Amino acid sequence: MSKVLLITGGSRGIGAATAKLAASRGWDVAFTYLTNAAAAEKVAAQVREQGRKSIAIKADTGNLQDIPRLFAELDAAFGRLDAFFNNAGIFGPAVPFMDIDPERIQRIIAINTTGAIVAAQEAARRMARSRGGQGGTIVHMSSIASKLGGATGTVDYGASKGAIDSLTIGMAKELAGEGVRVNAVRPGLIDTEIHANAGDPTRIARLSSSIPMQRGGAAEEVAEAVLWLCSDASSYVTGQLLDVAGGRGL
Ligand code: NAP
């Protein structure tokens, strides 16, 4: 049987790139989306074109009721889970810290942090040997913003990802004996729609000169790191925060 990878937020950006690359490496891929059904169906079709199984599940990881349902749908469709890429997340427009709307803070933490922790629980329960699982790998989506304290105007986002770094280390220690490896990727500025959706479409072009490699990254470059962490090629790696950032944050 093929191994199964679950990705939250797989309809666009880094999640979509990971879904397609995973299919080319022999993974069956389940993934979630929030609203963009057309983009999700396109990614699922691209996975299937590579001879792999795929389902797209509509689920809001900022809504605690949606998370157990999405895992139940995964169980029904695939009956196994070998790797989980805990990717779904949102960003926000730059706002001085003192003026950030508390509702925005709540939504960012609900999706990027609380939802990610609860989804990780569901994944771990299916993988842990003491719960009848076969072991597995979890890759959390952090950000280089966790190291930098967020960019100017997005301190809440940086804090939401800082929690993911701690989660990665704690989960890795607690689950190593269960056959579950837990790592995170910390991308820098990656060319996806997240920047335009936060009202700043020229963000990468504007900041490129501040990146040691002088360019933003591609979603596929992050996908490569994620799939390495999901694969047996990283079999002795756990609890690590892998910066995929062109030197940003050094
Ligand atoms: P993106 O292009 O905006 O894609 C976001 C994906 O997440 C979409 O599939 C979207 O679904 C889904 N999504 C959004 N909110 C969701 C929710 N509440 N529940 C479930 N799915 C949801 O973003 P991206 O740049 O690929 O970012 C993915 C992750 O990488 C995020 O956690 C982000 O913080 C992190 N990251 C990105 C960068 C960067 O520069 N791009 C850097 C560091 C870290 P729909 O298509 O339905 O909207």
Coordinates of C-alpha atoms and ligand atoms in Angstrom, one line a residue:
M1 CA 0.0 0.0 0.0
S2 CA 1.2 3.5 -0.8
K3 CA 2.0 5.8 2.1
V4 CA -0.5 8.6 2.9
L5 CA 0.4 12.2 3.4
L6 CA -2.1 14.7 4.9
I7 CA -1.6 18.4 4.3
T8 CA -3.6 21.2 5.8
G9 CA -3.9 24.1 3.3
G10 CA -3.1 22.2 0.2
S11 CA -5.1 24.1 -2.4
R12 CA -2.5 26.8 -3.0
G13 CA 1.0 27.9 -2.3
I14 CA 3.4 25.8 -0.3
G15 CA 0.8 23.1 0.5
A16 CA -0.1 22.7 -3.2
A17 CA 3.5 22.5 -4.2
T18 CA 4.1 19.8 -1.6
A19 CA 1.0 17.8 -2.7
K20 CA 2.3 17.7 -6.3
L21 CA 5.9 16.9 -5.4
A22 CA 4.7 14.2 -2.9
A23 CA 2.6 12.5 -5.7
S24 CA 5.7 12.4 -7.9
R25 CA 7.5 10.6 -5.1
G26 CA 4.8 8.0 -4.7
W27 CA 2.7 9.4 -1.9
D28 CA -1.1 9.3 -1.9
V29 CA -2.2 12.8 -0.7
A30 CA -5.2 14.1 1.2
F31 CA -5.3 17.8 1.8
T32 CA -7.6 20.5 3.1
Y33 CA -8.7 23.9 1.8
L34 CA -10.8 26.7 3.3
T35 CA -12.9 28.2 0.5
N36 CA -11.1 27.7 -2.8
A37 CA -12.8 24.5 -4.1
A38 CA -11.7 25.1 -7.7
A39 CA -8.0 25.4 -6.8
A40 CA -8.4 22.3 -4.5
E41 CA -9.9 20.2 -7.2
K42 CA -7.1 21.2 -9.6
V43 CA -4.5 20.1 -7.2
A44 CA -6.3 16.8 -6.5
A45 CA -6.5 16.2 -10.3
Q46 CA -2.8 16.9 -10.7
V47 CA -2.0 14.4 -8.0
R48 CA -4.3 11.8 -9.6
E49 CA -2.6 12.4 -13.0
Q50 CA 0.6 11.1 -11.4
G51 CA -1.2 7.8 -10.6
R52 CA -1.7 8.6 -6.9
K53 CA -4.9 8.8 -4.9
S54 CA -6.1 12.2 -3.7
I55 CA -9.0 13.8 -1.8
A56 CA -9.6 17.5 -1.0
I57 CA -11.4 18.1 2.3
K58 CA -13.1 21.4 3.1
A59 CA -12.1 22.3 6.7
D60 CA -11.3 25.4 8.6
T61 CA -8.4 24.6 11.0
G62 CA -9.3 27.7 12.9
N63 CA -12.6 25.9 13.9
L64 CA -12.1 23.2 16.5
Q65 CA -15.2 21.3 15.4
D66 CA -13.7 20.9 11.8
I67 CA -10.5 19.2 12.9
P68 CA -11.8 15.8 14.2
R69 CA -14.2 15.7 11.2
L70 CA -11.4 16.2 8.7
F71 CA -9.4 13.4 10.3
A72 CA -12.5 11.2 10.3
E73 CA -12.9 11.9 6.6
L74 CA -9.2 11.0 6.1
D75 CA -9.7 7.7 8.0
A76 CA -12.8 6.8 5.9
A77 CA -10.9 7.5 2.6
F78 CA -7.5 6.1 3.3
G79 CA -7.5 4.2 6.6
R80 CA -3.9 5.2 7.4
L81 CA -1.7 8.2 8.0
D82 CA 2.1 8.1 7.5
A83 CA 3.0 11.7 7.4
F84 CA 1.2 15.0 8.3
F85 CA 2.3 18.4 7.0
N86 CA 0.6 20.9 9.4
N87 CA 0.7 23.8 7.0
A88 CA -2.4 25.9 7.0
G89 CA -1.9 29.4 8.1
I90 CA -2.7 33.0 7.6
F91 CA -0.8 36.3 7.6
G92 CA -2.0 39.9 8.1
P93 CA -1.4 43.4 6.9
A94 CA 1.4 45.3 8.6
V95 CA -0.1 47.2 11.6
P96 CA 1.8 48.8 14.5
F97 CA 1.7 46.4 17.4
M98 CA -0.2 48.9 19.6
D99 CA -3.0 49.1 17.0
I100 CA -3.6 45.5 16.1
D101 CA -7.2 44.5 16.4
P102 CA -7.7 41.8 19.1
E103 CA -10.0 39.9 16.7
R104 CA -7.3 39.6 14.2
I105 CA -4.9 38.3 16.9
Q106 CA -7.5 35.8 17.9
R107 CA -8.0 34.5 14.4
I108 CA -4.3 34.3 13.7
I109 CA -3.7 32.3 16.9
A110 CA -6.8 30.2 16.3
I111 CA -5.5 29.0 12.8
N112 CA -1.7 29.2 13.1
T113 CA -1.4 28.0 16.6
T114 CA -4.4 26.4 18.3
G115 CA -5.7 24.7 15.2
A116 CA -2.2 23.5 14.4
I117 CA -1.7 22.0 17.9
V118 CA -5.1 20.3 17.9
A119 CA -4.5 18.9 14.4
A120 CA -1.1 17.6 15.5
Q121 CA -2.9 15.8 18.4
E122 CA -5.2 14.0 15.9
A123 CA -2.3 13.0 13.7
A124 CA -0.2 11.8 16.7
R125 CA -3.0 9.7 18.0
R126 CA -3.2 7.8 14.7
M127 CA 0.6 7.3 14.4
A128 CA 1.6 6.5 18.0
R129 CA 2.5 2.8 18.5
S130 CA 0.9 2.8 22.0
R131 CA -2.4 3.7 20.3
G132 CA -2.1 1.0 17.6
G133 CA -0.3 3.1 15.0
Q134 CA 2.7 2.3 12.9
G135 CA 4.7 5.5 13.7
G136 CA 5.0 8.4 11.3
T137 CA 6.3 11.8 10.7
I138 CA 4.9 15.3 11.4
V139 CA 6.2 18.4 9.8
H140 CA 4.9 21.7 11.3
M141 CA 4.8 24.9 9.3
S142 CA 6.6 27.6 11.3
S143 CA 8.3 30.7 9.8
I144 CA 11.5 32.5 10.0
A145 CA 9.3 35.2 11.6
S146 CA 9.4 33.1 14.8
K147 CA 13.1 33.8 15.0
L148 CA 12.8 37.4 14.0
G149 CA 9.8 38.2 16.2
G150 CA 7.7 38.8 13.1
A151 CA 8.3 41.5 10.5
T152 CA 7.4 45.1 11.3
G153 CA 3.6 45.2 11.8
T154 CA 3.1 41.4 12.1
V155 CA 4.3 40.7 15.6
D156 CA 1.2 38.6 16.3
Y157 CA 2.0 36.4 13.3
G158 CA 5.6 35.9 14.6
A159 CA 4.2 35.0 18.0
S160 CA 1.8 32.5 16.5
K161 CA 4.7 30.7 14.8
G162 CA 7.0 31.0 17.9
A163 CA 4.6 28.7 19.6
I164 CA 5.0 26.2 16.8
D165 CA 8.7 26.0 17.4
S166 CA 8.1 25.1 21.0
L167 CA 5.4 22.6 20.0
T168 CA 7.9 20.9 17.6
I169 CA 10.6 20.4 20.3
G170 CA 8.1 19.2 23.0
M171 CA 6.3 16.9 20.7
A172 CA 9.5 15.5 19.3
K173 CA 10.7 14.5 22.8
E174 CA 7.3 13.1 23.9
L175 CA 6.6 11.1 20.8
A176 CA 10.1 9.7 19.9
G177 CA 9.4 6.6 21.8
E178 CA 6.1 6.2 19.9
G179 CA 7.9 6.0 16.5
V180 CA 6.8 9.5 15.6
R181 CA 9.3 12.1 14.4
V182 CA 8.4 15.8 14.6
N183 CA 10.1 18.6 12.9
A184 CA 9.3 22.1 11.5
V185 CA 10.2 24.1 8.5
R186 CA 10.8 27.8 8.9
P187 CA 10.5 29.5 5.4
G188 CA 11.6 33.0 4.7
L189 CA 9.9 35.0 2.0
I190 CA 8.2 32.5 -0.3
D191 CA 6.5 33.6 -3.5
T192 CA 2.8 32.7 -2.9
E193 CA -0.5 34.6 -2.7
I194 CA -0.2 35.0 1.1
H195 CA 1.5 38.4 0.6
A196 CA -1.0 39.9 -1.8
N197 CA -3.8 38.5 0.3
A198 CA -2.3 40.5 3.3
G199 CA -2.4 43.6 1.1
D200 CA 1.3 43.7 0.1
P201 CA 1.8 42.1 -3.3
T202 CA 5.3 43.7 -3.8
R203 CA 6.6 42.5 -0.4
I204 CA 9.1 40.0 -1.8
A205 CA 10.5 42.4 -4.5
R206 CA 10.8 45.1 -1.9
L207 CA 12.7 43.0 0.6
S208 CA 14.8 40.8 -1.7
S209 CA 17.9 42.9 -1.2
S210 CA 17.8 42.2 2.5
I211 CA 17.9 38.5 2.0
P212 CA 21.5 37.1 1.9
M213 CA 20.6 35.1 -1.3
Q214 CA 19.0 38.2 -2.8
R215 CA 15.8 36.6 -3.8
G216 CA 12.5 35.2 -2.4
G217 CA 12.0 31.4 -2.4
A218 CA 9.7 29.2 -4.5
A219 CA 7.1 27.0 -2.9
E220 CA 8.7 24.0 -4.5
E221 CA 12.0 24.8 -2.6
V222 CA 10.0 24.5 0.7
A223 CA 8.2 21.4 -0.5
E224 CA 11.6 19.6 -1.0
A225 CA 12.5 20.3 2.6
V226 CA 9.1 19.1 3.8
L227 CA 9.3 15.9 1.9
W228 CA 12.8 15.2 3.0
L229 CA 11.6 15.5 6.6
C230 CA 8.6 13.2 5.8
S231 CA 10.8 10.6 4.2
D232 CA 13.0 7.8 5.6
A233 CA 16.0 9.8 4.3
S234 CA 15.7 11.9 7.5
S235 CA 15.2 8.9 9.8
Y236 CA 17.4 10.1 12.6
V237 CA 16.1 13.7 12.6
T238 CA 13.6 14.9 15.1
G239 CA 12.8 18.1 17.0
Q240 CA 14.5 20.3 14.4
L241 CA 13.6 23.7 13.0
L242 CA 14.8 23.7 9.4
D243 CA 15.2 27.3 8.0
V244 CA 14.4 27.4 4.3
A245 CA 15.0 31.1 4.0
G246 CA 17.9 31.9 1.7
G247 CA 19.9 33.1 4.7
R248 CA 17.2 35.4 6.1
G249 CA 17.3 35.3 9.9
L250 CA 21.1 34.5 10.1
Ligands
NAP1 P1 -1.3 30.6 0.7 O1 -0.7 30.6 -0.7 O2 -2.1 31.8 1.1 O3 -2.1 29.3 0.9 C1 -2.8 29.1 2.1 C2 -3.4 27.7 2.1 O4 -4.0 27.5 3.4 C3 -4.6 27.6 1.1 O5 -4.6 26.3 0.7 C4 -5.8 28.0 1.9 O6 -7.0 27.5 1.4 C5 -5.4 27.3 3.2 N1 -6.0 27.9 4.4 C6 -6.0 29.2 4.8 N2 -6.7 29.4 6.0 C7 -7.1 28.1 6.3 C8 -7.9 27.6 7.4 N3 -8.4 28.4 8.3 N4 -8.2 26.3 7.4 C9 -7.7 25.5 6.4 N5 -7.0 25.9 5.4 C10 -6.7 27.2 5.3 O7 -0.1 30.5 1.8 P2 1.4 29.9 1.8 O8 2.3 31.1 1.6 O9 1.5 28.7 1.0 O10 1.5 29.6 3.4 C11 1.3 28.3 3.9 C12 1.9 28.3 5.3 O11 3.3 28.7 5.2 C13 1.3 29.2 6.3 O12 1.2 28.6 7.6 C14 2.3 30.4 6.3 O13 2.2 31.1 7.6 C15 3.6 29.7 6.1 N6 4.7 30.5 5.7 C16 4.6 31.2 4.5 C17 5.6 32.0 4.0 C18 5.6 32.7 2.8 O14 6.4 33.7 2.6 N7 4.7 32.4 1.8 C19 6.7 32.1 4.9 C20 6.8 31.4 6.1 C21 5.8 30.6 6.5 P3 -7.9 28.3 0.3 O15 -7.2 28.0 -1.0 O16 -9.3 27.6 0.3 O17 -7.9 29.7 0.7

